Backbone as JSON, one array per atom type, in Angstrom:
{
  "sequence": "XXXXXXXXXXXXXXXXXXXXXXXXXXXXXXXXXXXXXXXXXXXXXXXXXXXXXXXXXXXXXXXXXXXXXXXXXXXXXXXXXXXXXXXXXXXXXXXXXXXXXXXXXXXXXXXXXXXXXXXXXXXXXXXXXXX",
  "N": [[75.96, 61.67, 62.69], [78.89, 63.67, 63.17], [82.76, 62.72, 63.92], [84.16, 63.83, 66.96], [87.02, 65.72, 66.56], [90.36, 64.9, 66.38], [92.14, 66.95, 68.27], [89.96, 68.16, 69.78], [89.12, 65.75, 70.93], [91.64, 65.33, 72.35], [90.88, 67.34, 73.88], [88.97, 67.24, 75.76], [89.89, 64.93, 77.17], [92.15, 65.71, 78.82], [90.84, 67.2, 80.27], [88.63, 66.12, 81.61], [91.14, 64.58, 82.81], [92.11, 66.32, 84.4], [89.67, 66.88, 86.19], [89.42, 64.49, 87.56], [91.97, 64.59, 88.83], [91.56, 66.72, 90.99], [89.55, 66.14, 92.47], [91.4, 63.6, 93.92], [92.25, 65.07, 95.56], [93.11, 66.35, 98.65], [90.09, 67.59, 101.44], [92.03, 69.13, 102.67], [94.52, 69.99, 101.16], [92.76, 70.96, 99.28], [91.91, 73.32, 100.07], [93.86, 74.43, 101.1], [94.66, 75.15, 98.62], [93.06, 76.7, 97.7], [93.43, 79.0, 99.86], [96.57, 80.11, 98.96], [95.51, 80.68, 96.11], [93.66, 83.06, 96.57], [95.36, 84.08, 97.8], [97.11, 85.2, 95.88], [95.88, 86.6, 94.2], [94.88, 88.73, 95.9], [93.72, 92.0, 96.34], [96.56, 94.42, 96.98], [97.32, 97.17, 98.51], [97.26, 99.68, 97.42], [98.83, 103.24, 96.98], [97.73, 106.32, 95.98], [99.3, 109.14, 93.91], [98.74, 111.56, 94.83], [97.71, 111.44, 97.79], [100.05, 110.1, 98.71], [101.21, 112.52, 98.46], [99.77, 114.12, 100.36], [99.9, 112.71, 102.63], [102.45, 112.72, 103.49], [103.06, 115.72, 103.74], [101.52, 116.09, 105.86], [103.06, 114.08, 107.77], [105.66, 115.47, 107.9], [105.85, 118.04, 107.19], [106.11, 118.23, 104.37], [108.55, 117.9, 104.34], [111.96, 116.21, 103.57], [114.14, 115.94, 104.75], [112.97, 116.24, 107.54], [112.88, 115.68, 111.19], [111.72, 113.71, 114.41], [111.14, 115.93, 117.17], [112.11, 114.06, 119.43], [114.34, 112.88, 118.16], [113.54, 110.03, 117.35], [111.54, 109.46, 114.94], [112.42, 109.38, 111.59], [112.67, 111.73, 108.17], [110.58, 112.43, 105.67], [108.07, 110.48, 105.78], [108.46, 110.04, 108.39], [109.43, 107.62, 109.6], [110.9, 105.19, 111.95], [114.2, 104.06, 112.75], [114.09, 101.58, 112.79], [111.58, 100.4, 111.97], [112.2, 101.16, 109.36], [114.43, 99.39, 108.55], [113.12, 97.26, 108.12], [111.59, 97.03, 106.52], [112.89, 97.82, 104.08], [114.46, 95.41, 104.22], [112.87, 93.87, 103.06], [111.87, 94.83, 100.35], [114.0, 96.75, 99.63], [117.05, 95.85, 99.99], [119.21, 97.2, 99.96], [118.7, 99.56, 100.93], [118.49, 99.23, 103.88], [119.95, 100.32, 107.11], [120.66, 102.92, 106.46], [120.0, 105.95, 106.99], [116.8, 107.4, 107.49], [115.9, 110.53, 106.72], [118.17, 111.29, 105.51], [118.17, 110.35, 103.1], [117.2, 110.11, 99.5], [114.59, 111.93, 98.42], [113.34, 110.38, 96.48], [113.63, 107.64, 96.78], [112.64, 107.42, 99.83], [110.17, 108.03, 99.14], [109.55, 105.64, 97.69], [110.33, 103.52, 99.67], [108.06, 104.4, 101.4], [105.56, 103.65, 100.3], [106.21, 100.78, 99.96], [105.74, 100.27, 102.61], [102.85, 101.08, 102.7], [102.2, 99.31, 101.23], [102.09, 97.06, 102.36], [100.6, 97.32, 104.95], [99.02, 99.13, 104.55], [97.15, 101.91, 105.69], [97.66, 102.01, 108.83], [100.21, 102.15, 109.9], [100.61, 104.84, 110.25], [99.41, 106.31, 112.24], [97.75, 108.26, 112.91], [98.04, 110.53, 110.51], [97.6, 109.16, 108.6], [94.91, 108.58, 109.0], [93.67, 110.93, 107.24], [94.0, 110.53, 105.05]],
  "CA": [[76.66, 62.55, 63.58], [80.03, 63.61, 62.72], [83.08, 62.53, 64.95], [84.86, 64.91, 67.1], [88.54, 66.05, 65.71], [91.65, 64.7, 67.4], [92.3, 68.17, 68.87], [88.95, 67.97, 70.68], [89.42, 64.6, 72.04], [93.12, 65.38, 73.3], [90.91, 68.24, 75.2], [87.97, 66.39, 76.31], [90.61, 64.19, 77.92], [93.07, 66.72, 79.38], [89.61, 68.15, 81.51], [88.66, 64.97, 82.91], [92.04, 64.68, 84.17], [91.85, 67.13, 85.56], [88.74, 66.57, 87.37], [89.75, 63.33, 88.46], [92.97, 64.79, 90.11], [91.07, 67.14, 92.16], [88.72, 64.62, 93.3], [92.04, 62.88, 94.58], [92.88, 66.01, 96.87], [92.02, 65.94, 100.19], [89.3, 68.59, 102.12], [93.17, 70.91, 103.39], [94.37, 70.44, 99.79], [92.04, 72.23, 98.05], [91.86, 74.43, 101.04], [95.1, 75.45, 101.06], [95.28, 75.43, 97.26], [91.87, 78.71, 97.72], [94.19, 80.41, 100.11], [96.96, 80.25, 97.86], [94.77, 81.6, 95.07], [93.04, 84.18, 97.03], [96.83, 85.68, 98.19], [98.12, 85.82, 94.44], [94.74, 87.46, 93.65], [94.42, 89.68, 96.69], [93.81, 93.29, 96.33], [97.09, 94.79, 97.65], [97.35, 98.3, 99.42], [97.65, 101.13, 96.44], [98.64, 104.9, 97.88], [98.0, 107.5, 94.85], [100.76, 110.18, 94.16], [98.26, 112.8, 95.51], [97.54, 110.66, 98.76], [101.31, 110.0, 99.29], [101.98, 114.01, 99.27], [99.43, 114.59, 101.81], [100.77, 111.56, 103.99], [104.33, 113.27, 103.21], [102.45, 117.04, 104.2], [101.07, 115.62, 107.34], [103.73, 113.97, 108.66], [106.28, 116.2, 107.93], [105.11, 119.06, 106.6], [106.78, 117.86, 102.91], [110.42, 117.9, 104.75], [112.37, 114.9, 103.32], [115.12, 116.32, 106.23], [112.28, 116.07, 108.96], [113.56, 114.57, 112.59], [111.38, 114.03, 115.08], [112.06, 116.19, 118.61], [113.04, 112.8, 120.28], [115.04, 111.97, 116.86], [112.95, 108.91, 116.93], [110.64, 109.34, 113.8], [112.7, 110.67, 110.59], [112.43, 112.0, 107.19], [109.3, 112.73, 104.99], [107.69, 109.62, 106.33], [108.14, 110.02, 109.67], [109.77, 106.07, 110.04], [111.63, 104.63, 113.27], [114.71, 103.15, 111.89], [113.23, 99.92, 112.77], [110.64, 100.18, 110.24], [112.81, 101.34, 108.13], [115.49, 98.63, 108.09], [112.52, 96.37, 108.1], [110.7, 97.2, 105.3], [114.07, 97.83, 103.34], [114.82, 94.57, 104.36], [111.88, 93.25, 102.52], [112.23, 95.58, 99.68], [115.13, 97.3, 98.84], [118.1, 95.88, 100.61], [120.39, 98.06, 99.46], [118.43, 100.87, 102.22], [119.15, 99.03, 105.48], [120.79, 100.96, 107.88], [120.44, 104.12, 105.62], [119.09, 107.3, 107.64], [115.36, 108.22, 106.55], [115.9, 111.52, 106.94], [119.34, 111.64, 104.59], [118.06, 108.93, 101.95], [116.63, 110.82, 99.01], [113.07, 111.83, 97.84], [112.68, 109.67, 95.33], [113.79, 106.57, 98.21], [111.74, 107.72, 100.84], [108.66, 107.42, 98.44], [109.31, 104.38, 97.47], [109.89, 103.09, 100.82], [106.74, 104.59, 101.72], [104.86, 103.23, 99.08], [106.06, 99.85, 100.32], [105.24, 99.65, 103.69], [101.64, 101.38, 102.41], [101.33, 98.28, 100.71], [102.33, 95.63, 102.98], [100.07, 97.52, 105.68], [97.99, 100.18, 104.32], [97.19, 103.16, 106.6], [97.57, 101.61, 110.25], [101.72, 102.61, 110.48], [100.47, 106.35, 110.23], [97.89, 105.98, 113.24], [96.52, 110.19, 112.81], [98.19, 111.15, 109.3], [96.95, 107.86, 107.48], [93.31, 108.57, 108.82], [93.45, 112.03, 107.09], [93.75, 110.27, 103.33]],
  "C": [[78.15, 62.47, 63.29], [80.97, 63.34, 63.98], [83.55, 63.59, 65.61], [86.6, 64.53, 66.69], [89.33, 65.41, 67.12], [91.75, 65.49, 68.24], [90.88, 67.88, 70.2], [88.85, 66.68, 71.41], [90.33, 64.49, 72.78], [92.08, 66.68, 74.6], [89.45, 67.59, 76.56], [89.15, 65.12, 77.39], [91.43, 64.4, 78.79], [92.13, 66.78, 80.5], [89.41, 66.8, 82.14], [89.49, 64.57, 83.35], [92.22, 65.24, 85.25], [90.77, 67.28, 86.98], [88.97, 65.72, 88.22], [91.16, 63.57, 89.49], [92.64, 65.71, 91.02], [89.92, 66.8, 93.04], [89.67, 64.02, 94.33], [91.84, 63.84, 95.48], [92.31, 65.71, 97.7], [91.37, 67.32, 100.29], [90.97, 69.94, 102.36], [93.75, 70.93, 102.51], [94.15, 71.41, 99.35], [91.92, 73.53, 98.8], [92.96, 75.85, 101.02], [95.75, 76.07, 99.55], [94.26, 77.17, 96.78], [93.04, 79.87, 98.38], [95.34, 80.8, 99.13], [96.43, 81.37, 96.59], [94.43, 83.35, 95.41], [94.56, 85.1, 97.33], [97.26, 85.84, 96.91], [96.7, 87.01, 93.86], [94.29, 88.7, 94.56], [94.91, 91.29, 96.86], [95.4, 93.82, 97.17], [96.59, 96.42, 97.91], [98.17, 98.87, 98.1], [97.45, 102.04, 96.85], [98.73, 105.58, 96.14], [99.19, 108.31, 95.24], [99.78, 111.58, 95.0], [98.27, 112.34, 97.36], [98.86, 110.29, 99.58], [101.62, 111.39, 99.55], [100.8, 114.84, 100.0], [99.9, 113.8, 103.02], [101.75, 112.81, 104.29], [103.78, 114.9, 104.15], [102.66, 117.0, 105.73], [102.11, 115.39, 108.36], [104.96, 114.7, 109.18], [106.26, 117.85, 107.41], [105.98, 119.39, 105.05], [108.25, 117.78, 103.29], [111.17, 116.81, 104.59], [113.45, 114.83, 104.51], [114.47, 116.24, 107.28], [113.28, 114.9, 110.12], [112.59, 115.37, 113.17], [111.96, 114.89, 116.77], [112.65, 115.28, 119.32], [114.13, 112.59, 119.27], [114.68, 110.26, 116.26], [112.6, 108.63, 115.29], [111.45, 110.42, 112.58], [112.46, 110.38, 108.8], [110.99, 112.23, 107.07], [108.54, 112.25, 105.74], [107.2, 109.34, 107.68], [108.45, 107.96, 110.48], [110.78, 106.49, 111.32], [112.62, 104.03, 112.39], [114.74, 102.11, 112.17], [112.65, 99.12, 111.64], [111.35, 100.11, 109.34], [113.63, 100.36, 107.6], [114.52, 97.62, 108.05], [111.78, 95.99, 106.69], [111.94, 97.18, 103.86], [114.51, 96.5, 103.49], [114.09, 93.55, 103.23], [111.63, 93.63, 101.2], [112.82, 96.0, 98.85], [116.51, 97.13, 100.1], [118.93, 96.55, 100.81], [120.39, 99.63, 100.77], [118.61, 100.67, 103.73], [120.26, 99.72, 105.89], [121.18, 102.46, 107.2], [119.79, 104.86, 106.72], [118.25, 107.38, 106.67], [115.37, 109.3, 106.01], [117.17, 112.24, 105.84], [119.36, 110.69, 103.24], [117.43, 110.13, 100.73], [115.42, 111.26, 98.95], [112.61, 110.61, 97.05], [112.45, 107.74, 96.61], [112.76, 106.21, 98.89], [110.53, 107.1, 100.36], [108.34, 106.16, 98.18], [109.26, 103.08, 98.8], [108.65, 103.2, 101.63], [105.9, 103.9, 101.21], [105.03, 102.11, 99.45], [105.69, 99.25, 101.48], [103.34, 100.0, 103.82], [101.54, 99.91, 101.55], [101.23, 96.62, 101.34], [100.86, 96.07, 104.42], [98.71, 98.38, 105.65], [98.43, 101.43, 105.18], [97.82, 102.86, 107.47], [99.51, 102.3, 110.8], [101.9, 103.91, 110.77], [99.41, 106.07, 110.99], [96.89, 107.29, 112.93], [96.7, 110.0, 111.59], [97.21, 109.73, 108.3], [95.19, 108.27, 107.57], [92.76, 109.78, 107.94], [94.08, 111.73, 105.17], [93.16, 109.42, 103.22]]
}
């Protein structure tokens, strides 16, 4: 029987380190080392470009200038500037305290696009159910 190569014994040795240091871990360890995993691996919230310009349709009827009658809810989007400085906060700094409603197209979308992925539908309670 021939021996195995250096190379293969440096890896044969590497792996049972490895085993043996996750043996050490404890039970909330390894626990917390799955969730971990599972959030770098977890599906986020993707809106298509067709799917964003029916959102965009819906809520405004494509009007990047939309204001709601209260002036609450503006631009394309239809954000509170709540959301908006929230999500920009998280985001794109640079859009805090920016009007929705006077930010560009290209902006808007992308702000959209990010709070569709931190949340999905649920921030559009009607228009979201209607893509």
């Amino acid at each position: 029987m021939k021996s195995l190569s250096r190379r293969a014994r440096l890896v044969i040795i590497g792996l049972l380190g490895l085993a043996f240091l996750s043996l050490a871990c404890t039970p909330e360890q390894l626990a917390l080392s799955q969730q971990y995993a599972n959030y770098l691996n977890k599906d986020r919230h993707v809106i298509s470009d067709a799917s964003l310009a029916a959102l965009r349709q819906c809520e405004s009827g494509g009007n990047y200038a939309a204001v709601s009658p209260g002036g609450t809810y503006r631009g394309a989007y239809q954000f509170s500037q709540s959301t908006w400085n929230a999500v920009a906060s998280r985001h794109f700094s640079f859009l805090v305290g920016d009007d929705p409603a006077a930010t560009t197209p290209a902006r808007q979308d992308a702000m959209a696009r990010a709070l569709y992925s931190e949340a999905g539908r649920s921030p559009w309670p009607v228009c979201g159910q209607r893509i």
